[in-house]
Amino acid sequence: MAIRWDKEKVRSQAAAEIARTAPGEQPIVTFHATANREGRMRGPRFLARAWRLVARRFGRNYFVSLTGRRVAVHRLGGAFRTRIVERYRDLPRGEQGGLVRRVREGGLYDRLWLALPGEEATLDCEVVHYWRPELHRFLAELAPAAPLAPR
């Protein structure tokens, strides 16, 4: 079961953090993503599901925000501490040409691969289905021809 985030609370926290770091900027779109580091799970189905639940519960959570001038990725304190802990990455809007490597739409979760500068591996994120409109708007604002793979 996914943690259901209150969208207004997420938006207000992200807007407050962006206003604190860059006065005068407002987020255009913000969504929540969970880093997926588990890879392909093998073994009995019930154990794989249990491991995924634990990984999502204690995994790294991010708010991804797009403003008029930049893309901000904020890391949260975890599943139980839903406050922004640090500004993970802050990219000027003109320099993120290859930021989105791939997007795959699924039933419950959408997958988003972000190529952040300074990291050798992409950040593999899961975005829950109720954040799908925000994810689609983010992709439309960022790059008109985003690579969206079918289910």
PDB file of N, CA and C in Angstrom, residues 17-123:
ATOM      1  N   GLU A  17       9.783  26.064   0.546  1.00  0.00           N
ATOM      2  CA  GLU A  17      11.219  25.804   0.394  1.00  0.00           C
ATOM      3  C   GLU A  17      11.798  26.565  -0.796  1.00  0.00           C
ATOM      4  N   ILE A  18      11.059  26.614  -1.895  1.00  0.00           N
ATOM      5  CA  ILE A  18      11.529  27.357  -3.068  1.00  0.00           C
ATOM      6  C   ILE A  18      11.562  28.851  -2.768  1.00  0.00           C
ATOM      7  N   ALA A  19      10.556  29.366  -2.063  1.00  0.00           N
ATOM      8  CA  ALA A  19      10.535  30.787  -1.706  1.00  0.00           C
ATOM      9  C   ALA A  19      11.679  31.130  -0.754  1.00  0.00           C
ATOM     10  N   ARG A  20      12.040  30.179   0.102  1.00  0.00           N
ATOM     11  CA  ARG A  20      13.146  30.405   1.030  1.00  0.00           C
ATOM     12  C   ARG A  20      14.485  30.468   0.295  1.00  0.00           C
ATOM     13  N   THR A  21      14.676  29.586  -0.689  1.00  0.00           N
ATOM     14  CA  THR A  21      15.962  29.528  -1.390  1.00  0.00           C
ATOM     15  C   THR A  21      16.042  30.497  -2.566  1.00  0.00           C
ATOM     16  N   ALA A  22      14.916  30.778  -3.210  1.00  0.00           N
ATOM     17  CA  ALA A  22      14.895  31.704  -4.352  1.00  0.00           C
ATOM     18  C   ALA A  22      13.660  32.589  -4.233  1.00  0.00           C
ATOM     19  N   PRO A  23      13.768  33.705  -3.531  1.00  0.00           N
ATOM     20  CA  PRO A  23      12.602  34.566  -3.330  1.00  0.00           C
ATOM     21  C   PRO A  23      12.002  35.034  -4.657  1.00  0.00           C
ATOM     22  N   GLY A  24      10.687  35.050  -4.694  1.00  0.00           N
ATOM     23  CA  GLY A  24       9.981  35.516  -5.880  1.00  0.00           C
ATOM     24  C   GLY A  24       9.594  34.422  -6.857  1.00  0.00           C
ATOM     25  N   GLU A  25      10.120  33.222  -6.695  1.00  0.00           N
ATOM     26  CA  GLU A  25       9.768  32.122  -7.602  1.00  0.00           C
ATOM     27  C   GLU A  25       8.626  31.311  -7.021  1.00  0.00           C
ATOM     28  N   GLN A  26       7.768  30.833  -7.899  1.00  0.00           N
ATOM     29  CA  GLN A  26       6.648  29.973  -7.517  1.00  0.00           C
ATOM     30  C   GLN A  26       6.713  28.693  -8.337  1.00  0.00           C
ATOM     31  N   PRO A  27       6.413  27.553  -7.724  1.00  0.00           N
ATOM     32  CA  PRO A  27       6.422  26.312  -8.503  1.00  0.00           C
ATOM     33  C   PRO A  27       5.252  26.256  -9.482  1.00  0.00           C
ATOM     34  N   ILE A  28       5.536  25.809 -10.699  1.00  0.00           N
ATOM     35  CA  ILE A  28       4.493  25.605 -11.699  1.00  0.00           C
ATOM     36  C   ILE A  28       3.799  24.280 -11.429  1.00  0.00           C
ATOM     37  N   VAL A  29       4.598  23.256 -11.183  1.00  0.00           N
ATOM     38  CA  VAL A  29       4.067  21.923 -10.903  1.00  0.00           C
ATOM     39  C   VAL A  29       5.016  21.220  -9.936  1.00  0.00           C
ATOM     40  N   THR A  30       4.439  20.457  -8.999  1.00  0.00           N
ATOM     41  CA  THR A  30       5.198  19.703  -8.009  1.00  0.00           C
ATOM     42  C   THR A  30       4.576  18.327  -7.876  1.00  0.00           C
ATOM     43  N   PHE A  31       5.421  17.303  -7.758  1.00  0.00           N
ATOM     44  CA  PHE A  31       4.905  15.955  -7.504  1.00  0.00           C
ATOM     45  C   PHE A  31       5.854  15.208  -6.587  1.00  0.00           C
ATOM     46  N   HIS A  32       5.347  14.125  -6.014  1.00  0.00           N
ATOM     47  CA  HIS A  32       6.109  13.289  -5.098  1.00  0.00           C
ATOM     48  C   HIS A  32       6.619  12.066  -5.839  1.00  0.00           C
ATOM     49  N   ALA A  33       7.855  11.678  -5.569  1.00  0.00           N
ATOM     50  CA  ALA A  33       8.445  10.484  -6.176  1.00  0.00           C
ATOM     51  C   ALA A  33       9.225   9.722  -5.117  1.00  0.00           C
ATOM     52  N   THR A  34       9.227   8.401  -5.232  1.00  0.00           N
ATOM     53  CA  THR A  34       9.997   7.536  -4.349  1.00  0.00           C
ATOM     54  C   THR A  34      11.106   6.897  -5.164  1.00  0.00           C
ATOM     55  N   ALA A  35      12.333   6.966  -4.659  1.00  0.00           N
ATOM     56  CA  ALA A  35      13.458   6.359  -5.377  1.00  0.00           C
ATOM     57  C   ALA A  35      13.309   4.851  -5.347  1.00  0.00           C
ATOM     58  N   ASN A  36      13.495   4.230  -6.494  1.00  0.00           N
ATOM     59  CA  ASN A  36      13.374   2.782  -6.621  1.00  0.00           C
ATOM     60  C   ASN A  36      14.766   2.216  -6.808  1.00  0.00           C
ATOM     61  N   ARG A  37      15.281   1.565  -5.781  1.00  0.00           N
ATOM     62  CA  ARG A  37      16.619   0.988  -5.862  1.00  0.00           C
ATOM     63  C   ARG A  37      16.575  -0.526  -5.737  1.00  0.00           C
ATOM     64  N   GLU A  38      15.402  -1.091  -5.779  1.00  0.00           N
ATOM     65  CA  GLU A  38      15.291  -2.523  -5.515  1.00  0.00           C
ATOM     66  C   GLU A  38      15.595  -3.396  -6.717  1.00  0.00           C
ATOM     67  N   GLY A  39      15.512  -2.857  -7.925  1.00  0.00           N
ATOM     68  CA  GLY A  39      15.754  -3.674  -9.110  1.00  0.00           C
ATOM     69  C   GLY A  39      14.647  -4.695  -9.307  1.00  0.00           C
ATOM     70  N   ARG A  40      14.954  -5.742 -10.001  1.00  0.00           N
ATOM     71  CA  ARG A  40      13.959  -6.783 -10.246  1.00  0.00           C
ATOM     72  C   ARG A  40      13.942  -7.747  -9.075  1.00  0.00           C
ATOM     73  N   MET A  41      12.759  -7.934  -8.491  1.00  0.00           N
ATOM     74  CA  MET A  41      12.606  -8.812  -7.333  1.00  0.00           C
ATOM     75  C   MET A  41      12.390 -10.244  -7.806  1.00  0.00           C
ATOM     76  N   ARG A  42      13.060 -11.161  -7.162  1.00  0.00           N
ATOM     77  CA  ARG A  42      12.895 -12.575  -7.483  1.00  0.00           C
ATOM     78  C   ARG A  42      12.471 -13.312  -6.225  1.00  0.00           C
ATOM     79  N   GLY A  43      11.797 -14.433  -6.416  1.00  0.00           N
ATOM     80  CA  GLY A  43      11.362 -15.238  -5.291  1.00  0.00           C
ATOM     81  C   GLY A  43       9.855 -15.344  -5.266  1.00  0.00           C
ATOM     82  N   PRO A  44       9.325 -15.923  -4.189  1.00  0.00           N
ATOM     83  CA  PRO A  44       7.866 -16.054  -4.083  1.00  0.00           C
ATOM     84  C   PRO A  44       7.188 -14.687  -4.122  1.00  0.00           C
ATOM     85  N   ARG A  45       6.043 -14.637  -4.744  1.00  0.00           N
ATOM     86  CA  ARG A  45       5.349 -13.370  -4.968  1.00  0.00           C
ATOM     87  C   ARG A  45       5.050 -12.633  -3.661  1.00  0.00           C
ATOM     88  N   PHE A  46       4.613 -13.351  -2.633  1.00  0.00           N
ATOM     89  CA  PHE A  46       4.257 -12.658  -1.387  1.00  0.00           C
ATOM     90  C   PHE A  46       5.492 -12.051  -0.727  1.00  0.00           C
ATOM     91  N   LEU A  47       6.651 -12.700  -0.842  1.00  0.00           N
ATOM     92  CA  LEU A  47       7.875 -12.125  -0.276  1.00  0.00           C
ATOM     93  C   LEU A  47       8.346 -10.918  -1.084  1.00  0.00           C
ATOM     94  N   ALA A  48       8.209 -10.996  -2.395  1.00  0.00           N
ATOM     95  CA  ALA A  48       8.598  -9.864  -3.242  1.00  0.00           C
ATOM     96  C   ALA A  48       7.717  -8.658  -2.945  1.00  0.00           C
ATOM     97  N   ARG A  49       6.430  -8.880  -2.782  1.00  0.00           N
ATOM     98  CA  ARG A  49       5.523  -7.766  -2.452  1.00  0.00           C
ATOM     99  C   ARG A  49       5.861  -7.165  -1.096  1.00  0.00           C
ATOM    100  N   ALA A  50       6.155  -8.029  -0.119  1.00  0.00           N
ATOM    101  CA  ALA A  50       6.502  -7.537   1.214  1.00  0.00           C
ATOM    102  C   ALA A  50       7.788  -6.709   1.166  1.00  0.00           C
ATOM    103  N   TRP A  51       8.777  -7.172   0.404  1.00  0.00           N
ATOM    104  CA  TRP A  51      10.029  -6.430   0.300  1.00  0.00           C
ATOM    105  C   TRP A  51       9.822  -5.080  -0.378  1.00  0.00           C
ATOM    106  N   ARG A  52       8.992  -5.039  -1.423  1.00  0.00           N
ATOM    107  CA  ARG A  52       8.704  -3.767  -2.098  1.00  0.00           C
ATOM    108  C   ARG A  52       8.031  -2.785  -1.143  1.00  0.00           C
ATOM    109  N   LEU A  53       7.106  -3.293  -0.320  1.00  0.00           N
ATOM    110  CA  LEU A  53       6.425  -2.431   0.646  1.00  0.00           C
ATOM    111  C   LEU A  53       7.427  -1.834   1.632  1.00  0.00           C
ATOM    112  N   VAL A  54       8.336  -2.660   2.135  1.00  0.00           N
ATOM    113  CA  VAL A  54       9.353  -2.173   3.068  1.00  0.00           C
ATOM    114  C   VAL A  54      10.272  -1.168   2.377  1.00  0.00           C
ATOM    115  N   ALA A  55      10.669  -1.480   1.144  1.00  0.00           N
ATOM    116  CA  ALA A  55      11.565  -0.577   0.409  1.00  0.00           C
ATOM    117  C   ALA A  55      10.899   0.771   0.161  1.00  0.00           C
ATOM    118  N   ARG A  56       9.615   0.769  -0.161  1.00  0.00           N
ATOM    119  CA  ARG A  56       8.912   2.039  -0.390  1.00  0.00           C
ATOM    120  C   ARG A  56       8.709   2.800   0.910  1.00  0.00           C
ATOM    121  N   ARG A  57       8.441   2.074   1.977  1.00  0.00           N
ATOM    122  CA  ARG A  57       8.185   2.713   3.265  1.00  0.00           C
ATOM    123  C   ARG A  57       9.435   3.419   3.793  1.00  0.00           C
ATOM    124  N   PHE A  58      10.582   2.758   3.645  1.00  0.00           N
ATOM    125  CA  PHE A  58      11.810   3.311   4.205  1.00  0.00           C
ATOM    126  C   PHE A  58      12.767   3.842   3.144  1.00  0.00           C
ATOM    127  N   GLY A  59      12.310   3.908   1.904  1.00  0.00           N
ATOM    128  CA  GLY A  59      13.149   4.409   0.815  1.00  0.00           C
ATOM    129  C   GLY A  59      13.252   5.919   0.841  1.00  0.00           C
ATOM    130  N   ARG A  60      13.953   6.438  -0.114  1.00  0.00           N
ATOM    131  CA  ARG A  60      14.116   7.891  -0.206  1.00  0.00           C
ATOM    132  C   ARG A  60      12.946   8.487  -0.968  1.00  0.00           C
ATOM    133  N   ASN A  61      12.396   9.543  -0.411  1.00  0.00           N
ATOM    134  CA  ASN A  61      11.266  10.240  -1.013  1.00  0.00           C
ATOM    135  C   ASN A  61      11.717  11.621  -1.459  1.00  0.00           C
ATOM    136  N   TYR A  62      11.166  12.058  -2.591  1.00  0.00           N
ATOM    137  CA  TYR A  62      11.553  13.336  -3.176  1.00  0.00           C
ATOM    138  C   TYR A  62      10.319  14.122  -3.580  1.00  0.00           C
ATOM    139  N   PHE A  63      10.431  15.451  -3.521  1.00  0.00           N
ATOM    140  CA  PHE A  63       9.500  16.351  -4.181  1.00  0.00           C
ATOM    141  C   PHE A  63      10.245  16.894  -5.391  1.00  0.00           C
ATOM    142  N   VAL A  64       9.655  16.792  -6.554  1.00  0.00           N
ATOM    143  CA  VAL A  64      10.241  17.350  -7.773  1.00  0.00           C
ATOM    144  C   VAL A  64       9.369  18.530  -8.176  1.00  0.00           C
ATOM    145  N   SER A  65       9.976  19.705  -8.286  1.00  0.00           N
ATOM    146  CA  SER A  65       9.240  20.932  -8.610  1.00  0.00           C
ATOM    147  C   SER A  65       9.842  21.590  -9.834  1.00  0.00           C
ATOM    148  N   LEU A  66       8.966  22.147 -10.637  1.00  0.00           N
ATOM    149  CA  LEU A  66       9.378  22.902 -11.817  1.00  0.00           C
ATOM    150  C   LEU A  66       8.903  24.330 -11.632  1.00  0.00           C
ATOM    151  N   THR A  67       9.830  25.279 -11.715  1.00  0.00           N
ATOM    152  CA  THR A  67       9.471  26.694 -11.633  1.00  0.00           C
ATOM    153  C   THR A  67       9.756  27.332 -12.987  1.00  0.00           C
ATOM    154  N   GLY A  68       9.607  28.626 -13.067  1.00  0.00           N
ATOM    155  CA  GLY A  68       9.876  29.310 -14.317  1.00  0.00           C
ATOM    156  C   GLY A  68      11.342  29.298 -14.709  1.00  0.00           C
ATOM    157  N   ARG A  69      12.242  29.193 -13.723  1.00  0.00           N
ATOM    158  CA  ARG A  69      13.672  29.268 -14.011  1.00  0.00           C
ATOM    159  C   ARG A  69      14.468  28.011 -13.688  1.00  0.00           C
ATOM    160  N   ARG A  70      13.880  27.043 -12.966  1.00  0.00           N
ATOM    161  CA  ARG A  70      14.677  25.888 -12.559  1.00  0.00           C
ATOM    162  C   ARG A  70      13.836  24.664 -12.254  1.00  0.00           C
ATOM    163  N   VAL A  71      14.534  23.540 -12.110  1.00  0.00           N
ATOM    164  CA  VAL A  71      13.939  22.290 -11.640  1.00  0.00           C
ATOM    165  C   VAL A  71      14.577  22.008 -10.288  1.00  0.00           C
ATOM    166  N   ALA A  72      13.756  21.845  -9.259  1.00  0.00           N
ATOM    167  CA  ALA A  72      14.256  21.597  -7.912  1.00  0.00           C
ATOM    168  C   ALA A  72      13.855  20.194  -7.479  1.00  0.00           C
ATOM    169  N   VAL A  73      14.831  19.456  -6.958  1.00  0.00           N
ATOM    170  CA  VAL A  73      14.577  18.121  -6.415  1.00  0.00           C
ATOM    171  C   VAL A  73      14.920  18.198  -4.937  1.00  0.00           C
ATOM    172  N   HIS A  74      13.907  18.039  -4.078  1.00  0.00           N
ATOM    173  CA  HIS A  74      14.096  18.105  -2.632  1.00  0.00           C
ATOM    174  C   HIS A  74      13.952  16.712  -2.039  1.00  0.00           C
ATOM    175  N   ARG A  75      14.872  16.351  -1.146  1.00  0.00           N
ATOM    176  CA  ARG A  75      14.800  15.058  -0.481  1.00  0.00           C
ATOM    177  C   ARG A  75      14.054  15.217   0.837  1.00  0.00           C
ATOM    178  N   LEU A  76      13.198  14.238   1.119  1.00  0.00           N
ATOM    179  CA  LEU A  76      12.420  14.255   2.355  1.00  0.00           C
ATOM    180  C   LEU A  76      13.101  13.403   3.412  1.00  0.00           C
ATOM    181  N   GLY A  77      12.610  13.527   4.642  1.00  0.00           N
ATOM    182  CA  GLY A  77      13.195  12.788   5.752  1.00  0.00           C
ATOM    183  C   GLY A  77      12.813  11.329   5.794  1.00  0.00           C
ATOM    184  N   GLY A  78      11.869  10.894   5.019  1.00  0.00           N
ATOM    185  CA  GLY A  78      11.445   9.497   5.012  1.00  0.00           C
ATOM    186  C   GLY A  78       9.939   9.405   5.050  1.00  0.00           C
ATOM    187  N   ALA A  79       9.460   8.201   5.247  1.00  0.00           N
ATOM    188  CA  ALA A  79       8.024   7.977   5.216  1.00  0.00           C
ATOM    189  C   ALA A  79       7.330   8.563   6.440  1.00  0.00           C
ATOM    190  N   PHE A  80       8.029   8.600   7.553  1.00  0.00           N
ATOM    191  CA  PHE A  80       7.397   9.067   8.776  1.00  0.00           C
ATOM    192  C   PHE A  80       7.713  10.526   9.067  1.00  0.00           C
ATOM    193  N   ARG A  81       8.768  11.051   8.463  1.00  0.00           N
ATOM    194  CA  ARG A  81       9.125  12.454   8.619  1.00  0.00           C
ATOM    195  C   ARG A  81       8.962  13.105   7.263  1.00  0.00           C
ATOM    196  N   THR A  82       7.829  13.701   7.029  1.00  0.00           N
ATOM    197  CA  THR A  82       7.491  14.180   5.693  1.00  0.00           C
ATOM    198  C   THR A  82       7.910  15.626   5.446  1.00  0.00           C
ATOM    199  N   ARG A  83       8.880  16.102   6.165  1.00  0.00           N
ATOM    200  CA  ARG A  83       9.399  17.452   5.936  1.00  0.00           C
ATOM    201  C   ARG A  83      10.594  17.391   4.988  1.00  0.00           C
ATOM    202  N   ILE A  84      10.820  18.474   4.289  1.00  0.00           N
ATOM    203  CA  ILE A  84      11.967  18.551   3.396  1.00  0.00           C
ATOM    204  C   ILE A  84      13.236  18.644   4.240  1.00  0.00           C
ATOM    205  N   VAL A  85      14.178  17.752   3.965  1.00  0.00           N
ATOM    206  CA  VAL A  85      15.422  17.709   4.719  1.00  0.00           C
ATOM    207  C   VAL A  85      16.522  18.491   4.013  1.00  0.00           C
ATOM    208  N   GLU A  86      16.618  18.309   2.701  1.00  0.00           N
ATOM    209  CA  GLU A  86      17.669  18.996   1.963  1.00  0.00           C
ATOM    210  C   GLU A  86      17.241  19.251   0.526  1.00  0.00           C
ATOM    211  N   ARG A  87      17.899  20.228  -0.068  1.00  0.00           N
ATOM    212  CA  ARG A  87      17.719  20.463  -1.497  1.00  0.00           C
ATOM    213  C   ARG A  87      18.707  19.532  -2.183  1.00  0.00           C
ATOM    214  N   TYR A  88      18.190  18.474  -2.778  1.00  0.00           N
ATOM    215  CA  TYR A  88      19.037  17.434  -3.363  1.00  0.00           C
ATOM    216  C   TYR A  88      19.717  17.937  -4.627  1.00  0.00           C
ATOM    217  N   ARG A  89      18.955  18.499  -5.548  1.00  0.00           N
ATOM    218  CA  ARG A  89      19.505  19.067  -6.779  1.00  0.00           C
ATOM    219  C   ARG A  89      18.701  20.307  -7.156  1.00  0.00           C
ATOM    220  N   ASP A  90      19.389  21.248  -7.765  1.00  0.00           N
ATOM    221  CA  ASP A  90      18.767  22.486  -8.216  1.00  0.00           C
ATOM    222  C   ASP A  90      19.346  22.792  -9.589  1.00  0.00           C
ATOM    223  N   LEU A  91      18.564  22.590 -10.628  1.00  0.00           N
ATOM    224  CA  LEU A  91      19.056  22.710 -12.000  1.00  0.00           C
ATOM    225  C   LEU A  91      18.417  23.899 -12.695  1.00  0.00           C
ATOM    226  N   PRO A  92      19.215  24.774 -13.301  1.00  0.00           N
ATOM    227  CA  PRO A  92      18.627  25.846 -14.109  1.00  0.00           C
ATOM    228  C   PRO A  92      17.806  25.253 -15.248  1.00  0.00           C
ATOM    229  N   ARG A  93      16.724  25.892 -15.581  1.00  0.00           N
ATOM    230  CA  ARG A  93      15.771  25.313 -16.527  1.00  0.00           C
ATOM    231  C   ARG A  93      16.335  25.121 -17.930  1.00  0.00           C
ATOM    232  N   GLY A  94      17.249  25.933 -18.369  1.00  0.00           N
ATOM    233  CA  GLY A  94      17.807  25.781 -19.707  1.00  0.00           C
ATOM    234  C   GLY A  94      18.847  24.681 -19.822  1.00  0.00           C
ATOM    235  N   GLU A  95      19.381  24.206 -18.694  1.00  0.00           N
ATOM    236  CA  GLU A  95      20.484  23.248 -18.716  1.00  0.00           C
ATOM    237  C   GLU A  95      20.067  21.805 -18.483  1.00  0.00           C
ATOM    238  N   GLN A  96      18.795  21.513 -18.417  1.00  0.00           N
ATOM    239  CA  GLN A  96      18.383  20.146 -18.116  1.00  0.00           C
ATOM    240  C   GLN A  96      17.888  19.423 -19.359  1.00  0.00           C
ATOM    241  N   GLY A  97      18.556  19.625 -20.472  1.00  0.00           N
ATOM    242  CA  GLY A  97      18.128  19.026 -21.731  1.00  0.00           C
ATOM    243  C   GLY A  97      17.955  17.521 -21.654  1.00  0.00           C
ATOM    244  N   GLY A  98      18.875  16.825 -21.029  1.00  0.00           N
ATOM    245  CA  GLY A  98      18.785  15.369 -20.924  1.00  0.00           C
ATOM    246  C   GLY A  98      18.362  14.912 -19.550  1.00  0.00           C
ATOM    247  N   LEU A  99      17.596  15.720 -18.843  1.00  0.00           N
ATOM    248  CA  LEU A  99      17.208  15.370 -17.478  1.00  0.00           C
ATOM    249  C   LEU A  99      16.333  14.128 -17.438  1.00  0.00           C
ATOM    250  N   VAL A 100      15.295  14.079 -18.246  1.00  0.00           N
ATOM    251  CA  VAL A 100      14.385  12.931 -18.256  1.00  0.00           C
ATOM    252  C   VAL A 100      14.908  11.931 -19.276  1.00  0.00           C
ATOM    253  N   ARG A 101      15.385  10.796 -18.775  1.00  0.00           N
ATOM    254  CA  ARG A 101      15.903   9.759 -19.667  1.00  0.00           C
ATOM    255  C   ARG A 101      14.779   8.916 -20.252  1.00  0.00           C
ATOM    256  N   ARG A 102      13.841   8.539 -19.393  1.00  0.00           N
ATOM    257  CA  ARG A 102      12.763   7.660 -19.834  1.00  0.00           C
ATOM    258  C   ARG A 102      11.601   7.769 -18.860  1.00  0.00           C
ATOM    259  N   VAL A 103      10.398   7.535 -19.373  1.00  0.00           N
ATOM    260  CA  VAL A 103       9.192   7.502 -18.552  1.00  0.00           C
ATOM    261  C   VAL A 103       8.401   6.280 -18.973  1.00  0.00           C
ATOM    262  N   ARG A 104       7.920   5.520 -17.994  1.00  0.00           N
ATOM    263  CA  ARG A 104       7.080   4.374 -18.304  1.00  0.00           C
ATOM    264  C   ARG A 104       5.816   4.473 -17.461  1.00  0.00           C
ATOM    265  N   GLU A 105       4.688   4.448 -18.145  1.00  0.00           N
ATOM    266  CA  GLU A 105       3.405   4.551 -17.465  1.00  0.00           C
ATOM    267  C   GLU A 105       2.925   3.157 -17.088  1.00  0.00           C
ATOM    268  N   GLY A 106       2.502   2.985 -15.850  1.00  0.00           N
ATOM    269  CA  GLY A 106       2.000   1.704 -15.374  1.00  0.00           C
ATOM    270  C   GLY A 106       0.610   1.864 -14.803  1.00  0.00           C
ATOM    271  N   GLY A 107       0.087   0.802 -14.225  1.00  0.00           N
ATOM    272  CA  GLY A 107      -1.254   0.846 -13.664  1.00  0.00           C
ATOM    273  C   GLY A 107      -1.310   1.641 -12.373  1.00  0.00           C
ATOM    274  N   LEU A 108      -0.514   1.227 -11.395  1.00  0.00           N
ATOM    275  CA  LEU A 108      -0.510   1.893 -10.098  1.00  0.00           C
ATOM    276  C   LEU A 108       0.636   2.900  -9.981  1.00  0.00           C
ATOM    277  N   TYR A 109       1.783   2.539 -10.522  1.00  0.00           N
ATOM    278  CA  TYR A 109       2.960   3.399 -10.449  1.00  0.00           C
ATOM    279  C   TYR A 109       3.462   3.728 -11.842  1.00  0.00           C
ATOM    280  N   ASP A 110       3.902   4.966 -12.024  1.00  0.00           N
ATOM    281  CA  ASP A 110       4.627   5.366 -13.221  1.00  0.00           C
ATOM    282  C   ASP A 110       6.101   5.413 -12.834  1.00  0.00           C
ATOM    283  N   ARG A 111       6.969   5.101 -13.764  1.00  0.00           N
ATOM    284  CA  ARG A 111       8.405   5.127 -13.505  1.00  0.00           C
ATOM    285  C   ARG A 111       9.019   6.288 -14.276  1.00  0.00           C
ATOM    286  N   LEU A 112       9.913   6.977 -13.629  1.00  0.00           N
ATOM    287  CA  LEU A 112      10.571   8.145 -14.199  1.00  0.00           C
ATOM    288  C   LEU A 112      12.065   8.012 -13.921  1.00  0.00           C
ATOM    289  N   TRP A 113      12.878   8.055 -14.962  1.00  0.00           N
ATOM    290  CA  TRP A 113      14.322   7.974 -14.817  1.00  0.00           C
ATOM    291  C   TRP A 113      14.900   9.357 -15.054  1.00  0.00           C
ATOM    292  N   LEU A 114      15.541   9.928 -14.019  1.00  0.00           N
ATOM    293  CA  LEU A 114      16.143  11.258 -14.108  1.00  0.00           C
ATOM    294  C   LEU A 114      17.665  11.131 -14.138  1.00  0.00           C
ATOM    295  N   ALA A 115      18.291  11.756 -15.104  1.00  0.00           N
ATOM    296  CA  ALA A 115      19.754  11.787 -15.201  1.00  0.00           C
ATOM    297  C   ALA A 115      20.229  13.092 -14.575  1.00  0.00           C
ATOM    298  N   LEU A 116      20.594  13.043 -13.307  1.00  0.00           N
ATOM    299  CA  LEU A 116      21.026  14.236 -12.595  1.00  0.00           C
ATOM    300  C   LEU A 116      22.519  14.450 -12.791  1.00  0.00           C
ATOM    301  N   PRO A 117      22.957  15.688 -13.019  1.00  0.00           N
ATOM    302  CA  PRO A 117      24.384  15.953 -13.206  1.00  0.00           C
ATOM    303  C   PRO A 117      25.173  15.593 -11.947  1.00  0.00           C
ATOM    304  N   GLY A 118      26.354  15.041 -12.154  1.00  0.00           N
ATOM    305  CA  GLY A 118      27.198  14.670 -11.026  1.00  0.00           C
ATOM    306  C   GLY A 118      26.958  13.269 -10.514  1.00  0.00           C
ATOM    307  N   GLU A 119      26.022  12.553 -11.092  1.00  0.00           N
ATOM    308  CA  GLU A 119      25.756  11.174 -10.688  1.00  0.00           C
ATOM    309  C   GLU A 119      25.937  10.270 -11.891  1.00  0.00           C
ATOM    310  N   GLU A 120      26.588   9.138 -11.661  1.00  0.00           N
ATOM    311  CA  GLU A 120      26.827   8.227 -12.782  1.00  0.00           C
ATOM    312  C   GLU A 120      25.586   7.427 -13.144  1.00  0.00           C
ATOM    313  N   ALA A 121      24.757   7.090 -12.183  1.00  0.00           N
ATOM    314  CA  ALA A 121      23.535   6.329 -12.457  1.00  0.00           C
ATOM    315  C   ALA A 121      22.332   7.270 -12.458  1.00  0.00           C
ATOM    316  N   THR A 122      21.291   6.871 -13.177  1.00  0.00           N
ATOM    317  CA  THR A 122      20.072   7.681 -13.183  1.00  0.00           C
ATOM    318  C   THR A 122      19.302   7.448 -11.892  1.00  0.00           C
ATOM    319  N   LEU A 123      18.509   8.419 -11.515  1.00  0.00           N
ATOM    320  CA  LEU A 123      17.641   8.296 -10.350  1.00  0.00           C
ATOM    321  C   LEU A 123      16.335   7.691 -10.831  1.00  0.00           C
TER     322      LEU A 123
END
